[in-house]
Amino acid sequence: MNIHEYQAKELLRGYGVAVPNGRVAFTPDEAEAAARELGGTVWVVKSQIHAGGRGAGRFTNDRNGPGGVRVVKSVDAVGKNAAQMLSSVLVTKQTGPSGREVKRVYIEEGCAIERELYLGMLIDRATSRITVMASTEGGMEIEEVAARTPDKILKVAIDPATGLQPFHARQIAFGLGLVGNQIKAATQFIVNAYRAFVELDASIVEINPLVVTASGDVVALDAKINFDDNALFRHPPIEALRDEAEEDPAELEAAKHGLNYVTLDGNIGCMVNGAGLAMATMDIIKLYGGEPANFLDVGGGATKERVATAFRLILRDPKVEAILVNIFGGIMRCDVIAEGVVSAAREVDLRVPLVVRLEGTNVELGKQILRDSGLPILSADHLADAADKVVSAVRANGKANLTTSADQHSGAH
Ligand code: GDP
Ligand code: MN
């Protein structure tokens, strides 16, 4: 689960991590009041969406000026910029072309930046350890730094038995070229951020930029925290920070029905029981030249209702041109699954080719039910056959379109 920047900063502040003072605002009036409360002469108005790249982002509405992060010098300008951002759509490298509507802004006291650095903490699956990453190339995406100048990324893997020790933090501080009091400030920052990571069951804590100010303080100017969904039950206050407006509506509905669903870019909808089988199914679709539209694990006890919900979710995606159902009937019997598929296909008024591969207990009875249903279901005998059939179905669809336009073309002559 993701949260907004201002929420991440609030959590980090609670762990003693240095962050600038700020207030969230939902209206331009609230933004102006926030600026007055904060005092000072320089403020930063920051669009709050669950995506990075806001500073370099653009609002779909041209009138709205440059960027989703703006430094301003009067309370009046805070209100005006907040008014422009609120309910406008911000497009960044991370939002995709459709962008995200800004529904809240964060008003922060301005900060005199001396250096912009990068600090990240994440779980490195290769070492199964929390790894602290730091770089002098703050402000830009770490993926870009990794691709262009990998030697500029410092990595320290933390042994879970000892946890992060001050010497780890100092090692990073020296690596970042910090001097004098900055070293102590950075050490405290890193130790506290690590404690937040562990105690909050985070999967990513990213501070980009981490800045050194003109007065030598080390402060988080941006903050992103991702949480391990499987540990959220231990943190009701964090669960309460969930902003459903920022989440994929299909994934949200799937979660409510206990379905494990992730949208992807392809055109072949997949419905599979078991995460491993779902991944194998996506792999084989790609092997046959197709592209999956989603990952979907309906779980072990796929009831008729669950199957129907899964179908609706897949079909709501306009990219889907064919569906592959790949179910292994172990504890579940294939005949029960076939009945679920047939009734779901009827309920949802299926309009794209449906390929079903069943294997396991009562498989013949299951196939018989599919045949007798009268629905145009393509039955497959094994995984490769299923992939072949569903990819061919999508191709045939593509060819039909091509033929139509070619016919129109020749007809015009
Ligand atoms: P992101 O683009 O979504 O990662 O948003 P950030 O919060 O990282 O802001 C983008 C950039 O705006 C930062 O890299 C800074 O250069 C700049 N910025 C953010 N806050 C301040 C501030 O308080 N003062 C100044 N001068 N610049 C800031
Ligand atoms: Mn940033």
Short mmCIF file of C-alpha atoms and ligand atoms in Angstrom, two decimals:
data_model
loop_
_atom_site.label_atom_id
_atom_site.label_comp_id
_atom_site.label_asym_id
_atom_site.label_seq_id
_atom_site.Cartn_x
_atom_site.Cartn_y
_atom_site.Cartn_z
CA MET A 1 0.00 0.00 0.00
CA ASN A 2 1.13 3.53 -0.79
CA ILE A 3 0.46 6.72 1.10
CA HIS A 4 0.85 10.42 0.28
CA GLU A 5 4.05 12.38 0.81
CA TYR A 6 2.59 14.44 3.66
CA GLN A 7 1.46 11.28 5.46
CA ALA A 8 4.88 9.69 5.04
CA LYS A 9 6.52 12.81 6.44
CA GLU A 10 4.16 12.81 9.42
CA LEU A 11 5.07 9.19 10.20
CA LEU A 12 8.80 9.86 9.81
CA ARG A 13 8.55 12.94 12.03
CA GLY A 14 7.16 10.65 14.74
CA TYR A 15 10.40 8.67 14.55
CA GLY A 16 12.57 11.76 14.91
CA VAL A 17 13.43 12.05 11.22
CA ALA A 18 13.99 15.67 10.18
CA VAL A 19 11.27 16.95 7.84
CA PRO A 20 10.19 20.53 7.07
CA ASN A 21 7.04 21.86 8.73
CA GLY A 22 3.97 21.58 6.56
CA ARG A 23 0.17 21.34 6.44
CA VAL A 24 -2.13 19.48 4.10
CA ALA A 25 -4.93 21.46 2.39
CA PHE A 26 -8.01 20.42 0.44
CA THR A 27 -9.06 23.91 -0.66
CA PRO A 28 -7.26 27.14 -1.65
CA ASP A 29 -8.54 28.80 1.54
CA GLU A 30 -7.08 26.01 3.64
CA ALA A 31 -3.82 26.38 1.71
CA GLU A 32 -3.61 30.10 2.53
CA ALA A 33 -4.45 29.46 6.16
CA ALA A 34 -1.73 26.80 6.26
CA ALA A 35 0.84 29.25 4.86
CA ARG A 36 -0.12 31.86 7.45
CA GLU A 37 0.14 29.32 10.26
CA LEU A 38 3.53 28.15 9.07
CA GLY A 39 4.80 31.73 8.78
CA GLY A 40 7.97 32.71 6.94
CA THR A 41 8.38 34.24 3.50
CA VAL A 42 8.84 31.22 1.18
CA TRP A 43 6.48 28.27 0.81
CA VAL A 44 6.34 25.21 -1.40
CA VAL A 45 2.99 24.11 -2.81
CA LYS A 46 3.12 20.39 -3.53
CA SER A 47 0.52 18.32 -5.38
CA GLN A 48 -0.29 15.16 -3.44
CA ILE A 49 -0.71 12.12 -5.69
CA HIS A 50 0.62 8.60 -5.34
CA ALA A 51 3.25 9.08 -8.04
CA GLY A 52 6.67 10.62 -8.28
CA GLY A 53 8.06 12.98 -10.87
CA ARG A 54 5.63 15.71 -9.78
CA GLY A 55 8.21 18.47 -9.96
CA ALA A 56 8.84 17.79 -13.65
CA GLY A 57 5.18 16.87 -14.31
CA ARG A 58 2.64 18.85 -16.34
CA PHE A 59 -1.02 19.60 -15.79
CA THR A 60 -3.26 18.55 -18.68
CA ASN A 61 -4.70 22.01 -18.52
CA ASP A 62 -1.99 24.29 -20.02
CA ARG A 63 -3.22 27.34 -18.21
CA ASN A 64 -2.01 25.84 -15.01
CA GLY A 65 1.64 26.69 -15.42
CA PRO A 66 4.67 24.58 -14.79
CA GLY A 67 4.99 21.57 -12.55
CA GLY A 68 3.28 19.92 -9.61
CA VAL A 69 5.76 21.34 -7.06
CA ARG A 70 6.08 25.13 -6.91
CA VAL A 71 8.07 27.48 -4.73
CA VAL A 72 6.14 30.71 -4.02
CA LYS A 73 6.78 33.89 -2.07
CA SER A 74 3.44 35.15 -0.82
CA VAL A 75 0.37 33.78 0.95
CA ASP A 76 -1.67 35.01 -2.00
CA ALA A 77 0.49 32.98 -4.40
CA VAL A 78 0.06 29.90 -2.19
CA GLY A 79 -3.72 30.24 -2.60
CA LYS A 80 -3.54 30.88 -6.36
CA ASN A 81 -1.22 27.94 -7.03
CA ALA A 82 -3.25 25.65 -4.79
CA ALA A 83 -6.38 26.69 -6.72
CA GLN A 84 -4.67 25.85 -10.01
CA MET A 85 -3.48 22.45 -8.82
CA LEU A 86 -6.61 21.31 -6.98
CA SER A 87 -8.95 19.32 -9.25
CA SER A 88 -6.49 19.60 -12.15
CA VAL A 89 -4.94 16.49 -13.68
CA LEU A 90 -1.19 16.08 -13.24
CA VAL A 91 0.74 13.92 -15.70
CA THR A 92 4.17 12.68 -14.64
CA LYS A 93 6.56 10.00 -15.85
CA GLN A 94 5.03 7.68 -13.26
CA THR A 95 1.29 8.37 -13.73
CA GLY A 96 1.03 7.24 -17.33
CA PRO A 97 -0.53 9.50 -19.99
CA SER A 98 -3.93 9.76 -18.29
CA GLY A 99 -2.43 11.40 -15.19
CA ARG A 100 -3.96 11.81 -11.74
CA GLU A 101 -6.37 14.36 -10.39
CA VAL A 102 -4.90 16.38 -7.54
CA LYS A 103 -7.31 16.41 -4.60
CA ARG A 104 -5.00 17.65 -1.87
CA VAL A 105 -1.95 19.87 -1.73
CA TYR A 106 0.78 20.05 0.86
CA ILE A 107 1.98 23.47 1.96
CA GLU A 108 5.49 23.37 3.29
CA GLU A 109 7.89 25.95 4.61
CA GLY A 110 10.58 26.78 2.06
CA CYS A 111 14.03 25.35 2.45
CA ALA A 112 17.41 26.72 1.33
CA ILE A 113 18.91 23.76 -0.53
CA GLU A 114 22.66 23.34 -0.56
CA ARG A 115 22.87 19.77 -1.87
CA GLU A 116 20.26 17.28 -3.11
CA LEU A 117 21.03 13.67 -2.20
CA TYR A 118 19.20 10.36 -2.44
CA LEU A 119 18.41 7.92 0.36
CA GLY A 120 16.39 4.74 -0.06
CA MET A 121 15.69 1.67 2.02
CA LEU A 122 14.16 -1.45 0.55
CA ILE A 123 14.13 -5.19 0.89
CA ASP A 124 16.67 -6.73 -1.43
CA ARG A 125 15.21 -10.08 -2.43
CA ALA A 126 18.60 -11.45 -3.51
CA THR A 127 20.09 -11.07 -0.01
CA SER A 128 16.77 -11.10 1.93
CA ARG A 129 18.02 -8.04 3.74
CA ILE A 130 16.99 -4.47 4.14
CA THR A 131 19.40 -2.56 1.95
CA VAL A 132 20.15 1.11 2.36
CA MET A 133 20.91 2.90 -0.90
CA ALA A 134 22.35 6.35 -1.10
CA SER A 135 23.58 8.58 -3.87
CA THR A 136 24.91 12.06 -4.40
CA GLU A 137 22.60 12.29 -7.43
CA GLY A 138 19.49 13.41 -5.55
CA GLY A 139 16.38 14.77 -7.19
CA MET A 140 16.45 12.48 -10.19
CA GLU A 141 14.99 8.99 -10.44
CA ILE A 142 17.27 6.39 -8.91
CA GLU A 143 16.48 4.02 -11.80
CA GLU A 144 18.06 6.57 -14.11
CA VAL A 145 21.13 6.92 -11.91
CA ALA A 146 21.41 3.12 -11.78
CA ALA A 147 21.26 2.89 -15.56
CA ARG A 148 23.68 5.72 -16.33
CA THR A 149 26.12 5.89 -13.42
CA PRO A 150 25.71 2.75 -11.28
CA ASP A 151 28.98 3.50 -9.48
CA LYS A 152 27.30 6.54 -7.95
CA ILE A 153 24.98 4.33 -5.89
CA LEU A 154 26.17 3.28 -2.49
CA LYS A 155 24.61 0.12 -1.04
CA VAL A 156 24.77 -1.21 2.48
CA ALA A 157 22.99 -4.48 3.32
CA ILE A 158 21.84 -4.72 6.93
CA ASP A 159 22.13 -7.98 8.84
CA PRO A 160 18.74 -8.52 10.54
CA ALA A 161 20.47 -9.95 13.61
CA THR A 162 22.18 -6.66 14.42
CA GLY A 163 19.90 -4.21 12.65
CA LEU A 164 21.27 -0.93 11.34
CA GLN A 165 24.11 0.29 13.53
CA PRO A 166 25.47 3.84 13.73
CA PHE A 167 28.61 2.74 11.86
CA HIS A 168 26.46 1.74 8.86
CA ALA A 169 24.92 5.21 8.89
CA ARG A 170 28.31 6.89 9.18
CA GLN A 171 29.60 4.79 6.28
CA ILE A 172 26.76 6.22 4.16
CA ALA A 173 27.32 9.75 5.44
CA PHE A 174 31.01 9.61 4.49
CA GLY A 175 30.12 8.07 1.13
CA LEU A 176 27.83 11.03 0.45
CA GLY A 177 30.70 13.41 1.16
CA LEU A 178 29.09 14.94 4.24
CA VAL A 179 31.31 16.87 6.61
CA GLY A 180 31.34 18.20 10.18
CA ASN A 181 27.96 18.35 11.92
CA GLN A 182 26.23 17.04 8.80
CA ILE A 183 27.62 13.59 9.61
CA LYS A 184 25.94 13.47 13.00
CA ALA A 185 22.70 14.82 11.54
CA ALA A 186 22.74 12.26 8.71
CA THR A 187 23.54 9.41 11.11
CA GLN A 188 20.56 10.27 13.29
CA PHE A 189 18.40 10.65 10.20
CA ILE A 190 19.36 7.23 8.82
CA VAL A 191 19.09 5.40 12.15
CA ASN A 192 15.62 6.84 12.75
CA ALA A 193 14.41 6.21 9.20
CA TYR A 194 15.54 2.57 9.53
CA ARG A 195 13.62 2.21 12.80
CA ALA A 196 10.52 3.58 11.03
CA PHE A 197 11.05 1.10 8.17
CA VAL A 198 11.22 -1.91 10.49
CA GLU A 199 8.54 -0.91 13.00
CA LEU A 200 6.03 0.13 10.33
CA ASP A 201 6.61 -2.99 8.20
CA ALA A 202 7.55 -0.86 5.21
CA SER A 203 8.77 -2.35 1.97
CA ILE A 204 10.22 0.92 0.65
CA VAL A 205 11.22 4.17 2.30
CA GLU A 206 12.53 6.62 -0.27
CA ILE A 207 13.79 10.12 0.48
CA ASN A 208 14.49 11.89 -2.79
CA PRO A 209 15.81 14.45 -2.37
CA LEU A 210 17.42 14.24 1.00
CA VAL A 211 18.84 17.74 1.29
CA VAL A 212 21.64 19.43 3.11
CA THR A 213 20.44 22.93 3.91
CA ALA A 214 22.45 26.14 3.90
CA SER A 215 22.59 25.90 7.70
CA GLY A 216 23.95 22.33 7.55
CA ASP A 217 20.79 20.45 8.51
CA VAL A 218 19.93 17.16 6.81
CA VAL A 219 16.23 17.13 5.90
CA ALA A 220 13.76 14.98 3.93
CA LEU A 221 12.33 17.20 1.20
CA ASP A 222 10.32 14.37 -0.31
CA ALA A 223 9.23 11.08 1.26
CA LYS A 224 7.67 7.96 -0.14
CA ILE A 225 6.70 4.92 1.93
CA ASN A 226 5.31 1.64 0.63
CA PHE A 227 3.94 -0.87 3.11
CA ASP A 228 3.90 -4.63 3.05
CA ASP A 229 0.20 -5.42 2.48
CA ASN A 230 0.55 -8.70 4.36
CA ALA A 231 1.57 -6.84 7.52
CA LEU A 232 -1.10 -4.12 7.35
CA PHE A 233 -3.32 -5.98 9.80
CA ARG A 234 -0.75 -5.11 12.45
CA HIS A 235 -1.08 -1.38 11.72
CA PRO A 236 -4.70 -0.16 11.72
CA PRO A 237 -3.60 3.52 11.84
CA ILE A 238 -1.65 3.02 8.61
CA GLU A 239 -4.45 1.11 6.95
CA ALA A 240 -6.60 4.16 7.75
CA LEU A 241 -4.31 6.31 5.57
CA ARG A 242 -5.37 4.39 2.46
CA ASP A 243 -6.59 6.78 -0.25
CA GLU A 244 -8.89 4.71 -2.45
CA ALA A 245 -9.06 7.51 -5.04
CA GLU A 246 -5.38 6.79 -5.79
CA GLU A 247 -5.83 3.07 -6.33
CA ASP A 248 -6.75 1.12 -9.44
CA PRO A 249 -10.56 0.64 -9.10
CA ALA A 250 -10.37 -2.89 -10.53
CA GLU A 251 -7.60 -3.90 -8.14
CA LEU A 252 -9.54 -2.37 -5.27
CA GLU A 253 -12.69 -4.34 -6.09
CA ALA A 254 -10.62 -7.49 -6.54
CA ALA A 255 -9.09 -7.04 -3.09
CA LYS A 256 -12.57 -6.69 -1.58
CA HIS A 257 -13.49 -10.09 -3.05
CA GLY A 258 -10.26 -11.72 -1.92
CA LEU A 259 -8.96 -11.93 -5.50
CA ASN A 260 -5.34 -11.28 -6.26
CA TYR A 261 -5.52 -9.08 -9.37
CA VAL A 262 -3.00 -6.84 -11.09
CA THR A 263 -3.73 -5.02 -14.36
CA LEU A 264 -1.13 -5.25 -17.11
CA ASP A 265 -0.75 -3.81 -20.61
CA GLY A 266 -1.68 -6.75 -22.86
CA ASN A 267 -4.99 -7.96 -24.37
CA ILE A 268 -5.39 -11.51 -23.06
CA GLY A 269 -7.36 -11.71 -19.84
CA CYS A 270 -6.27 -14.51 -17.51
CA MET A 271 -8.16 -16.32 -14.78
CA VAL A 272 -6.11 -18.87 -12.91
CA ASN A 273 -6.16 -20.61 -9.53
CA GLY A 274 -2.87 -20.33 -7.69
CA ALA A 275 -0.24 -17.63 -8.01
CA GLY A 276 2.41 -20.00 -9.38
CA LEU A 277 0.10 -21.33 -12.07
CA ALA A 278 -0.97 -17.75 -12.87
CA MET A 279 2.65 -16.76 -13.46
CA ALA A 280 3.29 -19.87 -15.55
CA THR A 281 0.20 -19.00 -17.59
CA MET A 282 1.42 -15.47 -18.23
CA ASP A 283 4.82 -16.85 -19.23
CA ILE A 284 3.39 -19.29 -21.73
CA ILE A 285 1.11 -16.65 -23.23
CA LYS A 286 4.20 -14.57 -23.89
CA LEU A 287 6.07 -17.60 -25.21
CA TYR A 288 3.32 -17.99 -27.82
CA GLY A 289 3.61 -14.35 -28.79
CA GLY A 290 0.70 -12.93 -26.78
CA GLU A 291 0.53 -10.35 -24.00
CA PRO A 292 -1.42 -10.88 -20.76
CA ALA A 293 -3.88 -8.14 -19.77
CA ASN A 294 -3.70 -9.05 -16.12
CA PHE A 295 -2.50 -11.33 -13.41
CA LEU A 296 -5.42 -12.93 -11.61
CA ASP A 297 -5.30 -15.58 -8.95
CA VAL A 298 -8.83 -16.62 -7.93
CA GLY A 299 -7.38 -18.67 -5.08
CA GLY A 300 -7.85 -22.25 -3.99
CA GLY A 301 -11.57 -22.22 -3.15
CA ALA A 302 -12.86 -20.64 -6.35
CA THR A 303 -16.63 -20.54 -5.84
CA LYS A 304 -19.12 -19.76 -8.59
CA GLU A 305 -19.49 -16.21 -7.22
CA ARG A 306 -15.75 -15.63 -7.19
CA VAL A 307 -15.41 -16.85 -10.74
CA ALA A 308 -18.20 -14.48 -11.83
CA THR A 309 -16.56 -11.52 -10.07
CA ALA A 310 -13.26 -12.41 -11.70
CA PHE A 311 -14.94 -12.46 -15.12
CA ARG A 312 -16.53 -9.07 -14.57
CA LEU A 313 -13.18 -7.60 -13.55
CA ILE A 314 -11.43 -8.98 -16.61
CA LEU A 315 -14.17 -7.80 -18.97
CA ARG A 316 -14.24 -4.31 -17.50
CA ASP A 317 -10.81 -3.81 -19.04
CA PRO A 318 -11.45 -2.50 -22.58
CA LYS A 319 -8.09 -3.89 -23.75
CA VAL A 320 -9.21 -7.49 -23.29
CA GLU A 321 -9.76 -9.30 -26.63
CA ALA A 322 -9.79 -12.88 -25.37
CA ILE A 323 -9.83 -14.73 -22.06
CA LEU A 324 -7.88 -17.74 -20.93
CA VAL A 325 -9.19 -19.67 -17.95
CA ASN A 326 -6.59 -22.06 -16.61
CA ILE A 327 -7.75 -24.03 -13.60
CA PHE A 328 -6.24 -26.99 -11.89
CA GLY A 329 -8.90 -28.93 -10.01
CA GLY A 330 -7.15 -30.32 -6.99
CA ILE A 331 -9.29 -29.90 -3.90
CA MET A 332 -11.86 -28.19 -6.16
CA ARG A 333 -13.51 -30.51 -8.66
CA CYS A 334 -13.38 -29.61 -12.37
CA ASP A 335 -17.13 -30.13 -12.80
CA VAL A 336 -17.86 -27.54 -10.11
CA ILE A 337 -15.44 -25.12 -11.75
CA ALA A 338 -16.95 -25.74 -15.20
CA GLU A 339 -20.39 -24.94 -13.81
CA GLY A 340 -19.00 -21.74 -12.31
CA VAL A 341 -17.40 -20.73 -15.61
CA VAL A 342 -20.57 -21.46 -17.62
CA SER A 343 -22.90 -19.58 -15.33
CA ALA A 344 -20.47 -16.65 -15.02
CA ALA A 345 -20.05 -16.49 -18.82
CA ARG A 346 -23.86 -16.34 -19.16
CA GLU A 347 -24.28 -13.76 -16.40
CA VAL A 348 -21.72 -11.35 -17.77
CA ASP A 349 -22.74 -11.58 -21.44
CA LEU A 350 -19.40 -12.73 -22.73
CA ARG A 351 -18.37 -11.04 -26.00
CA VAL A 352 -14.78 -12.17 -26.48
CA PRO A 353 -13.38 -15.64 -27.22
CA LEU A 354 -13.01 -17.77 -24.11
CA VAL A 355 -10.46 -20.57 -23.91
CA VAL A 356 -10.73 -22.93 -20.95
CA ARG A 357 -8.11 -25.40 -19.85
CA LEU A 358 -9.16 -27.70 -17.03
CA GLU A 359 -7.04 -30.37 -15.45
CA GLY A 360 -7.48 -32.56 -12.39
CA THR A 361 -10.33 -34.21 -10.53
CA ASN A 362 -13.42 -34.96 -12.68
CA VAL A 363 -11.84 -33.29 -15.71
CA GLU A 364 -13.93 -35.24 -18.27
CA LEU A 365 -17.17 -34.32 -16.55
CA GLY A 366 -15.99 -30.69 -16.47
CA LYS A 367 -15.26 -30.66 -20.19
CA GLN A 368 -18.65 -32.27 -20.88
CA ILE A 369 -20.36 -29.42 -19.00
CA LEU A 370 -18.48 -26.85 -21.11
CA ARG A 371 -19.45 -28.67 -24.36
CA ASP A 372 -23.11 -29.00 -23.33
CA SER A 373 -23.39 -25.34 -22.33
CA GLY A 374 -23.90 -24.20 -25.92
CA LEU A 375 -21.53 -21.33 -25.23
CA PRO A 376 -18.72 -20.69 -27.72
CA ILE A 377 -16.07 -21.91 -25.29
CA LEU A 378 -12.84 -23.26 -26.76
CA SER A 379 -11.69 -26.19 -24.67
CA ALA A 380 -7.94 -26.81 -24.40
CA ASP A 381 -6.20 -30.04 -23.46
CA HIS A 382 -3.04 -28.72 -21.92
CA LEU A 383 -1.25 -25.48 -21.12
CA ALA A 384 0.54 -25.10 -24.47
CA ASP A 385 -2.68 -25.89 -26.37
CA ALA A 386 -4.50 -23.26 -24.31
CA ALA A 387 -1.87 -20.59 -24.98
CA ASP A 388 -1.85 -21.44 -28.67
CA LYS A 389 -5.64 -21.23 -28.89
CA VAL A 390 -6.00 -17.94 -27.04
CA VAL A 391 -3.16 -16.24 -28.93
CA SER A 392 -4.65 -17.50 -32.24
CA ALA A 393 -8.05 -16.17 -31.20
CA VAL A 394 -6.59 -12.70 -30.66
CA ARG A 395 -4.68 -12.90 -33.96
CA ALA A 396 -7.80 -13.99 -35.86
CA ASN A 397 -9.57 -11.02 -34.36
CA GLY A 398 -6.75 -8.73 -35.54
CA LYS A 399 -6.80 -10.29 -39.02
CA ALA A 400 -10.56 -9.83 -39.26
CA ASN A 401 -10.04 -6.13 -38.66
CA LEU A 402 -7.27 -6.01 -41.24
CA THR A 403 -9.40 -7.82 -43.82
CA THR A 404 -12.24 -5.39 -43.26
CA SER A 405 -10.09 -2.34 -43.85
CA ALA A 406 -8.40 -3.99 -46.88
CA ASP A 407 -11.84 -4.75 -48.33
CA GLN A 408 -12.96 -1.19 -47.83
CA HIS A 409 -9.77 -0.03 -49.45
CA SER A 410 -10.18 -2.20 -52.58
CA GLY A 411 -13.87 -1.29 -52.71
CA ALA A 412 -12.92 2.34 -53.07
CA HIS A 413 -11.04 1.69 -56.30
P1 GDP B 1 8.78 14.67 -7.06
O1 GDP B 1 9.15 15.42 -8.32
O2 GDP B 1 7.42 14.04 -7.16
O3 GDP B 1 9.83 13.68 -6.67
O4 GDP B 1 8.65 15.77 -5.91
P2 GDP B 1 9.73 16.37 -4.87
O5 GDP B 1 9.06 16.52 -3.58
O6 GDP B 1 10.99 15.56 -4.88
O7 GDP B 1 10.01 17.80 -5.46
C1 GDP B 1 10.65 18.00 -6.71
C2 GDP B 1 11.75 19.02 -6.57
O8 GDP B 1 11.24 20.25 -6.10
C3 GDP B 1 12.84 18.66 -5.58
O9 GDP B 1 13.81 17.79 -6.14
C4 GDP B 1 13.41 19.99 -5.22
O10 GDP B 1 14.42 20.37 -6.16
C5 GDP B 1 12.23 20.94 -5.37
N1 GDP B 1 11.74 21.31 -4.04
C6 GDP B 1 10.93 20.63 -3.24
N2 GDP B 1 10.76 21.25 -2.06
C7 GDP B 1 11.49 22.40 -2.14
C8 GDP B 1 11.76 23.48 -1.22
O11 GDP B 1 11.30 23.53 -0.09
N3 GDP B 1 12.56 24.48 -1.68
C9 GDP B 1 13.11 24.47 -2.92
N4 GDP B 1 13.87 25.48 -3.28
N5 GDP B 1 12.90 23.47 -3.78
C10 GDP B 1 12.12 22.44 -3.40
MN MN B 2 11.12 13.41 -5.16
#
